[in-house]
Amino acid sequence: MNERNIHNLRQHLAEWYDGGMTQEEQSQLLADLRAADNLPDDLQVDMRLLESLAEAADAINEIDIPDDLESRISDAIADAAHRERNAVAARWKKAISSVACVAAVACVIALICIVSLNPTEGLDIKSDGLAKNGDTIESIQTAVQQLPMQEAIAKFGNETATERDNKPTYASTTAANISRSASSKRHKAAKATLAKTAAEGNIEAEAMSDEQMRIFASGMQNFRQGMKTATNECADNFAHSRSGAVSAVRSSNADMQRVRTNMFNTNDDYIIAL
Amino acid sequence: MKHHRKMYAVALVIVCNEETATDIVQDAYVRLWKNRTSIATIDNTEAYCITVVKRLCIDNLRRRNRETAFEDCLSMPEPHDEGRLARSIEASDSLEYVGSLLSNLPERQRRVVELSAIAGMDNDEIASATGYGEANVRTLLCRGRKRLRELFGKE
């Protein structure tokens, strides 16, 4: 080994003794010392010191370690893995919940738009039914007005003087009774009163009363027929309205079903995309 | 887990406490496991693992009151502390010999030389771990190494 190399080694050793050098530089210095032949005695002492320190550093691999170190490391890693899985699951849940919320809000908005742009059929039918109910009321009023009260009163104009004055009163009373009440009980009472009044009259009056009764019976029949017709129309209109409402509800249910299907499809797409 | 022994030894030398060293090795393995994908691309995994342990040890020492912890470590060694090199001495003649040399050094010099020679820490790492300035570390290393050389030459 030439003087120059010896000089370089001494410089490096001086740097090491000065507290400098990285671990790599120390390793390189030891390697250079080991590779050198015919080292001076002082440098050989330095080399042995560095070798002893390096061997001591390597020997720490042989020190005792706690018996449970490996198991504790395994447990720590298993715990970390468990936490990581939970964190991933939590992130998935959060993402799916967010998507579901967004889809639900979108569905509500879509429903509102659909309803505002296309009024339901049920509402139309209901309005139609209400209008028809109005017509029915008018027809009832017409039927009542067409009751043969005036006709009966006109016919009483041929009665005798003694009874003629009373006939309009009877007719008005009967008409008032009939128009005041729609119940058959009252109608019967009116008929009974009228019959009683007729029985109390003379023969002509009885004959006229029979005629009157026949006319009133005919009027009552017309009245009943009118009431029946009006009732049937009411029932039809109600059924129509109800059918419209049911149709509207079914239509809404169908819309909701389509929205739910779209929402599930959206969820599936999102999950597939993730 | 082929490096855990050395990782534990390095941690023990740095933090001077078996329980803390065990916790640090656990944390190091958890950190390595979390970075398992990137570790596959590293050539020298042992050096990487030791570096992780050193950083965790430094963080641990920083969290403690650095001066107090270090003074405690020096002046009032825990029962575990007594054996940190004694345990090694039992395991190796080289360590026994170096340990006997180190025991003749003043505490701070011994500590710094130990961290440099046994734990393989550079001066900046020693400064971080001990709380000393780098210049102070260099001075302590200089004196400690020269003292070792004197002792070694007498043998």
Coordinates of C-alpha atoms in Angstrom, one line a residue:
Chain A
M1 CA 0.0 0.0 0.0
N2 CA 1.5 3.3 -1.0
E3 CA 1.9 6.4 1.1
R4 CA -0.9 8.2 -0.7
N5 CA -3.4 5.5 0.2
I6 CA -2.2 5.5 3.8
H7 CA -2.5 9.3 3.9
N8 CA -6.1 9.0 2.6
L9 CA -7.0 6.4 5.2
R10 CA -5.6 8.6 7.9
Q11 CA -7.6 11.6 6.7
H12 CA -10.8 9.5 6.7
L13 CA -10.0 8.2 10.2
A14 CA -9.4 11.7 11.4
E15 CA -12.7 12.7 10.1
W16 CA -14.3 9.7 11.8
Y17 CA -12.6 10.6 15.1
D18 CA -13.8 14.1 14.6
G19 CA -17.4 12.9 14.9
G20 CA -18.2 13.1 11.2
M21 CA -19.1 10.6 8.6
T22 CA -22.3 8.9 7.7
Q23 CA -23.0 5.2 8.3
E24 CA -22.3 4.5 4.6
E25 CA -19.0 6.4 4.8
Q26 CA -18.0 4.5 7.9
S27 CA -18.8 1.2 6.2
Q28 CA -16.7 2.3 3.2
L29 CA -13.8 3.2 5.5
L30 CA -13.8 -0.1 7.2
A31 CA -13.9 -1.9 3.9
D32 CA -10.9 0.2 2.7
L33 CA -9.0 -0.7 5.9
R34 CA -9.8 -4.3 5.5
A35 CA -8.7 -4.3 1.8
A36 CA -5.4 -2.6 2.6
D37 CA -2.3 -4.7 3.0
N38 CA 0.7 -3.9 5.1
L39 CA -1.2 -1.5 7.3
P40 CA 0.8 0.4 9.9
D41 CA 0.3 -0.8 13.5
D42 CA -1.7 2.3 14.5
L43 CA -4.1 1.9 11.6
Q44 CA -4.5 -1.8 12.5
V45 CA -5.7 -0.8 15.9
D46 CA -8.1 1.7 14.3
M47 CA -9.4 -1.1 12.0
R48 CA -9.9 -3.5 14.9
L49 CA -11.9 -0.8 16.8
L50 CA -14.1 -0.2 13.8
E51 CA -14.5 -4.0 13.3
S52 CA -15.5 -4.4 16.9
L53 CA -18.1 -1.7 16.6
A54 CA -19.5 -3.2 13.4
E55 CA -19.6 -6.7 14.9
A56 CA -21.4 -5.3 17.9
A57 CA -23.9 -3.6 15.6
D58 CA -24.5 -6.9 13.8
A59 CA -24.7 -8.8 17.1
I60 CA -27.7 -7.0 18.3
N61 CA -29.7 -9.3 16.1
E62 CA -28.9 -12.0 18.7
I63 CA -30.3 -10.2 21.7
D64 CA -33.4 -11.6 23.4
I65 CA -36.7 -10.4 22.3
P66 CA -40.0 -10.6 24.3
D67 CA -41.7 -13.9 24.0
D68 CA -44.9 -12.3 22.9
L69 CA -43.4 -9.9 20.4
E70 CA -44.4 -11.9 17.3
S71 CA -47.9 -12.5 18.5
R72 CA -48.3 -8.9 19.4
I73 CA -47.2 -7.9 16.0
S74 CA -49.6 -10.4 14.4
D75 CA -52.4 -9.1 16.6
A76 CA -51.6 -5.5 15.7
I77 CA -51.6 -6.2 12.0
A78 CA -54.9 -8.2 12.3
D79 CA -56.4 -5.3 14.2
A80 CA -55.2 -2.8 11.5
A81 CA -56.7 -5.0 8.8
H82 CA -60.0 -5.2 10.6
R83 CA -60.1 -1.5 11.0
E84 CA -59.3 -1.0 7.4
R85 CA -62.1 -3.4 6.3
N86 CA -64.5 -1.5 8.6
A87 CA -63.3 1.8 7.1
V88 CA -63.9 0.5 3.6
A89 CA -67.4 -0.8 4.6
A90 CA -68.2 2.5 6.2
R91 CA -67.1 4.4 3.0
W92 CA -69.4 2.1 0.9
K93 CA -72.3 2.6 3.2
K94 CA -71.8 6.3 3.1
A95 CA -71.6 6.4 -0.7
I96 CA -74.7 4.2 -1.1
S97 CA -76.6 6.3 1.4
S98 CA -75.7 9.4 -0.4
V99 CA -76.7 8.0 -3.8
A100 CA -80.0 6.8 -2.3
C101 CA -80.7 10.2 -0.8
V102 CA -80.0 11.9 -4.1
A103 CA -82.1 9.4 -6.0
A104 CA -85.0 9.9 -3.5
V105 CA -84.8 13.7 -3.9
A106 CA -84.7 13.3 -7.6
C107 CA -87.8 11.1 -7.5
V108 CA -89.7 13.6 -5.4
I109 CA -88.7 16.4 -7.8
A110 CA -89.7 14.2 -10.8
L111 CA -93.1 13.4 -9.3
I112 CA -93.7 17.1 -8.6
C113 CA -92.9 17.9 -12.2
I114 CA -95.1 15.2 -13.5
V115 CA -98.0 16.3 -11.4
S116 CA -97.6 20.0 -12.3
L117 CA -97.3 19.3 -16.0
N118 CA -100.0 16.7 -16.3
P119 CA -103.0 17.1 -14.0
T120 CA -104.3 13.7 -13.0
E121 CA -107.2 12.1 -14.7
G122 CA -108.9 11.7 -11.4
L123 CA -109.1 15.4 -10.8
D124 CA -110.8 15.9 -14.1
I125 CA -113.3 13.1 -13.4
K126 CA -113.9 14.5 -10.0
S127 CA -114.6 18.0 -11.4
D128 CA -116.8 16.4 -14.1
G129 CA -118.7 14.5 -11.4
L130 CA -119.2 17.6 -9.3
A131 CA -120.6 19.3 -12.4
K132 CA -122.9 16.5 -13.0
N133 CA -124.0 16.6 -9.4
G134 CA -124.9 20.2 -10.0
D135 CA -127.0 19.1 -13.0
T136 CA -128.7 16.5 -10.9
I137 CA -129.6 19.1 -8.3
E138 CA -131.1 21.2 -11.1
S139 CA -133.0 18.2 -12.4
I140 CA -134.4 17.5 -8.9
Q141 CA -135.5 21.1 -8.6
T142 CA -137.1 20.8 -12.0
A143 CA -138.9 17.6 -11.0
V144 CA -140.2 19.3 -7.9
Q145 CA -141.3 22.3 -9.8
Q146 CA -143.0 20.0 -12.3
L147 CA -145.1 18.3 -9.7
P148 CA -148.8 18.5 -10.8
M149 CA -149.8 20.9 -8.1
Q150 CA -150.9 23.6 -10.5
E151 CA -152.7 21.1 -12.6
A152 CA -154.6 19.9 -9.6
I153 CA -155.4 23.4 -8.5
A154 CA -156.7 24.2 -11.9
K155 CA -159.0 21.3 -11.9
F156 CA -160.4 22.3 -8.6
G157 CA -161.8 25.3 -10.4
N158 CA -164.9 23.2 -11.4
E159 CA -165.7 22.2 -7.9
T160 CA -168.7 23.5 -6.0
A161 CA -168.6 26.8 -4.3
T162 CA -168.5 25.3 -0.9
E163 CA -165.6 23.1 -1.6
R164 CA -163.8 25.1 -4.2
D165 CA -162.6 27.6 -1.7
N166 CA -161.0 24.9 0.3
K167 CA -159.4 23.0 -2.5
P168 CA -156.5 25.4 -3.1
T169 CA -155.9 25.3 0.6
Y170 CA -155.8 21.5 0.5
A171 CA -153.7 21.6 -2.5
S172 CA -151.3 24.2 -1.1
T173 CA -151.1 22.3 2.1
T174 CA -150.3 19.1 0.3
A175 CA -147.9 20.7 -2.0
A176 CA -146.2 22.4 1.0
N177 CA -146.0 19.1 2.8
I178 CA -144.6 17.4 -0.3
S179 CA -142.1 20.1 -1.0
R180 CA -141.0 20.4 2.6
S181 CA -140.2 16.8 3.0
A182 CA -138.8 14.1 0.8
S183 CA -139.5 11.3 3.1
S184 CA -142.2 8.8 2.2
K185 CA -143.6 8.9 5.7
R186 CA -144.6 12.5 5.3
H187 CA -146.0 11.8 1.9
K188 CA -148.2 9.2 3.4
A189 CA -149.3 11.6 6.1
A190 CA -150.1 14.1 3.5
K191 CA -152.1 11.6 1.5
A192 CA -153.9 10.6 4.7
T193 CA -154.7 14.2 5.4
L194 CA -155.9 14.7 1.9
A195 CA -158.0 11.5 2.1
K196 CA -159.5 12.6 5.3
T197 CA -160.4 16.0 3.9
A198 CA -162.0 14.3 0.9
A199 CA -164.1 12.0 3.0
E200 CA -165.5 15.0 4.8
G201 CA -166.7 16.6 1.6
N202 CA -169.9 16.0 -0.3
I203 CA -170.4 13.4 -3.1
E204 CA -169.1 15.7 -5.8
A205 CA -166.4 16.6 -3.5
E206 CA -165.7 13.0 -2.9
A207 CA -165.7 12.4 -6.7
M208 CA -163.4 15.3 -7.1
S209 CA -161.4 14.1 -4.2
D210 CA -161.0 10.8 -6.0
E211 CA -159.9 12.7 -9.1
Q212 CA -157.7 14.8 -6.9
M213 CA -156.2 11.7 -5.3
R214 CA -155.6 10.2 -8.7
I215 CA -153.9 13.4 -9.8
F216 CA -151.9 13.5 -6.7
A217 CA -151.0 9.9 -7.0
S218 CA -149.9 10.5 -10.5
G219 CA -147.9 13.5 -9.2
M220 CA -146.4 11.4 -6.5
Q221 CA -145.4 8.8 -9.0
N222 CA -143.8 11.4 -11.1
F223 CA -142.1 12.8 -8.1
R224 CA -140.8 9.4 -7.0
Q225 CA -139.7 8.7 -10.5
G226 CA -137.9 12.0 -10.6
M227 CA -136.3 11.3 -7.2
K228 CA -135.3 7.9 -8.4
T229 CA -133.7 9.3 -11.5
A230 CA -131.9 11.9 -9.6
T231 CA -130.7 9.4 -7.0
N232 CA -129.5 7.1 -9.8
E233 CA -127.7 10.0 -11.4
C234 CA -126.1 10.9 -8.1
A235 CA -125.0 7.3 -7.6
D236 CA -123.6 7.2 -11.2
N237 CA -121.8 10.4 -10.7
F238 CA -120.4 9.3 -7.4
A239 CA -119.3 6.0 -8.9
H240 CA -117.7 8.0 -11.7
S241 CA -115.9 10.2 -9.3
R242 CA -114.8 7.3 -7.2
S243 CA -113.6 5.4 -10.3
G244 CA -111.7 8.5 -11.3
A245 CA -110.1 8.8 -7.9
V246 CA -109.1 5.1 -7.9
S247 CA -107.7 5.5 -11.4
A248 CA -105.7 8.5 -10.3
V249 CA -104.3 6.7 -7.2
R250 CA -103.4 3.7 -9.4
S251 CA -101.8 6.0 -11.9
S252 CA -99.8 7.5 -9.0
N253 CA -98.9 4.1 -7.7
A254 CA -97.7 3.1 -11.2
D255 CA -95.6 6.3 -11.4
M256 CA -94.1 5.5 -8.0
Q257 CA -93.3 2.0 -9.1
R258 CA -91.5 3.3 -12.1
V259 CA -89.6 5.7 -10.0
R260 CA -88.6 2.9 -7.6
T261 CA -87.5 0.8 -10.5
N262 CA -85.4 3.6 -11.8
M263 CA -83.9 4.2 -8.4
F264 CA -82.9 0.5 -8.0
N265 CA -81.5 0.6 -11.5
T266 CA -79.5 3.7 -10.6
N267 CA -78.2 2.0 -7.5
D268 CA -77.2 -1.1 -9.5
D269 CA -75.4 1.1 -12.0
Y270 CA -73.6 3.0 -9.3
I271 CA -72.5 -0.2 -7.5
I272 CA -71.4 -1.7 -10.8
A273 CA -69.5 1.5 -11.6
L274 CA -67.8 1.4 -8.2
Chain B
M1 CA -41.3 -10.9 10.1
K2 CA -37.7 -11.6 9.4
H3 CA -36.4 -8.2 10.5
H4 CA -38.3 -7.9 13.8
R5 CA -35.4 -8.9 15.9
K6 CA -33.1 -6.2 14.6
M7 CA -35.9 -3.7 14.6
Y8 CA -36.6 -4.4 18.3
A9 CA -32.9 -4.2 19.2
V10 CA -32.5 -0.8 17.5
A11 CA -35.7 0.4 19.2
L12 CA -34.4 -0.8 22.5
V13 CA -31.1 0.9 22.1
I14 CA -32.7 4.2 21.2
V15 CA -35.6 4.4 23.7
C16 CA -34.0 2.4 26.5
N17 CA -37.3 0.7 27.5
E18 CA -38.4 -2.8 26.5
E19 CA -42.2 -2.1 26.6
T20 CA -41.8 1.1 24.5
A21 CA -39.5 -0.7 22.1
T22 CA -42.1 -3.5 21.7
D23 CA -44.9 -0.9 21.1
I24 CA -42.7 0.8 18.5
V25 CA -42.0 -2.4 16.7
Q26 CA -45.7 -3.1 16.6
D27 CA -46.4 0.4 15.2
A28 CA -43.7 0.0 12.7
Y29 CA -45.1 -3.3 11.4
V30 CA -48.6 -1.8 11.2
R31 CA -47.1 1.1 9.2
L32 CA -45.3 -1.3 7.0
W33 CA -48.4 -3.3 6.5
K34 CA -50.3 -0.2 5.4
N35 CA -47.6 0.5 2.9
R36 CA -47.3 -3.1 1.7
T37 CA -47.9 -2.2 -1.9
S38 CA -45.0 0.3 -2.0
I39 CA -42.6 -2.0 0.0
A40 CA -42.7 -4.4 -2.9
T41 CA -40.7 -2.0 -5.0
I42 CA -38.0 -1.4 -2.3
D43 CA -34.7 -3.2 -2.7
N44 CA -33.3 -3.1 0.8
T45 CA -36.3 -3.8 3.0
E46 CA -34.2 -4.3 6.1
A47 CA -32.8 -0.8 5.8
Y48 CA -36.3 0.5 5.2
C49 CA -37.7 -1.2 8.2
I50 CA -34.8 0.1 10.4
T51 CA -35.4 3.6 9.1
V52 CA -39.1 3.3 10.0
V53 CA -38.2 2.1 13.5
K54 CA -35.7 5.0 14.0
R55 CA -38.3 7.6 13.0
L56 CA -40.9 6.1 15.3
C57 CA -38.3 6.1 18.1
I58 CA -37.5 9.7 17.4
D59 CA -41.2 10.7 17.4
N60 CA -41.6 8.8 20.6
L61 CA -38.7 10.6 22.3
R62 CA -40.0 13.9 20.9
R63 CA -43.4 13.4 22.4
R64 CA -41.9 12.9 25.8
N65 CA -40.3 15.8 27.5
R66 CA -37.0 15.3 25.7
E67 CA -34.6 16.6 28.2
T68 CA -36.4 15.0 31.1
A69 CA -36.7 11.7 29.4
F70 CA -33.1 11.6 28.4
E71 CA -31.9 12.7 31.9
D72 CA -34.1 9.9 33.3
C73 CA -32.6 7.5 30.9
L74 CA -29.1 8.5 31.9
S75 CA -29.5 9.1 35.6
M76 CA -32.3 6.8 36.7
P77 CA -32.2 3.8 34.5
E78 CA -35.2 1.6 34.7
P79 CA -34.9 -2.1 35.5
H80 CA -35.2 -2.9 31.8
D81 CA -32.6 -0.2 31.0
E82 CA -29.9 -2.1 32.9
G83 CA -30.1 -4.9 30.5
R84 CA -30.2 -3.2 27.2
L85 CA -26.6 -3.9 26.4
A86 CA -26.1 -6.5 29.2
R87 CA -28.6 -8.6 27.3
S88 CA -26.6 -8.2 24.2
I89 CA -23.3 -8.9 26.1
E90 CA -24.7 -12.3 27.0
A91 CA -25.4 -12.9 23.4
S92 CA -22.1 -11.9 21.8
D93 CA -18.5 -11.7 22.7
S94 CA -18.1 -8.7 20.5
L95 CA -20.9 -6.9 22.2
E96 CA -19.5 -7.9 25.6
Y97 CA -16.2 -6.4 24.7
V98 CA -17.7 -3.2 23.1
G99 CA -20.1 -2.9 26.0
S100 CA -17.3 -3.0 28.5
L101 CA -15.5 -0.3 26.6
L102 CA -18.6 1.8 26.4
S103 CA -19.2 1.5 30.1
N104 CA -16.1 3.4 30.7
L105 CA -17.4 6.5 28.9
P106 CA -19.3 9.3 30.5
E107 CA -23.0 8.8 30.1
R108 CA -23.7 11.3 27.3
Q109 CA -20.7 10.2 25.3
R110 CA -21.7 6.5 25.8
R111 CA -25.2 7.3 24.7
V112 CA -24.2 9.1 21.6
V113 CA -21.6 6.5 20.6
E114 CA -24.1 3.7 21.3
L115 CA -26.7 5.3 19.0
S116 CA -24.2 5.9 16.3
A117 CA -22.3 2.5 16.4
I118 CA -25.0 0.1 17.6
A119 CA -28.2 1.7 16.4
G120 CA -26.6 2.9 13.2
M121 CA -28.0 6.5 13.5
D122 CA -26.5 9.5 11.7
N123 CA -25.7 12.7 13.6
D124 CA -28.9 14.4 12.6
E125 CA -30.9 11.4 13.8
I126 CA -29.0 11.3 17.0
A127 CA -29.7 15.0 17.5
S128 CA -33.4 14.5 16.9
A129 CA -33.5 11.6 19.3
T130 CA -31.5 13.1 22.1
G131 CA -32.5 16.7 21.8
Y132 CA -28.9 17.8 21.5
G133 CA -27.7 20.1 18.7
E134 CA -25.8 18.5 15.9
A135 CA -22.7 20.3 16.8
N136 CA -23.0 19.0 20.4
V137 CA -23.6 15.5 19.0
R138 CA -20.5 15.7 16.9
T139 CA -18.4 16.9 19.9
L140 CA -19.7 14.1 22.1
L141 CA -19.0 11.6 19.3
C142 CA -15.5 12.9 18.8
R143 CA -14.6 12.6 22.5
G144 CA -16.3 9.3 22.8
R145 CA -14.5 7.7 19.9
K146 CA -11.2 9.0 20.9
R147 CA -11.7 7.7 24.4
L148 CA -12.7 4.3 22.9
R149 CA -9.5 4.4 20.9
E150 CA -7.4 5.0 24.0
L151 CA -9.1 2.2 25.8
F152 CA -8.9 -0.1 22.8
G153 CA -5.1 0.6 22.4
K154 CA -4.5 -0.3 26.0
E155 CA -6.0 -3.8 25.6

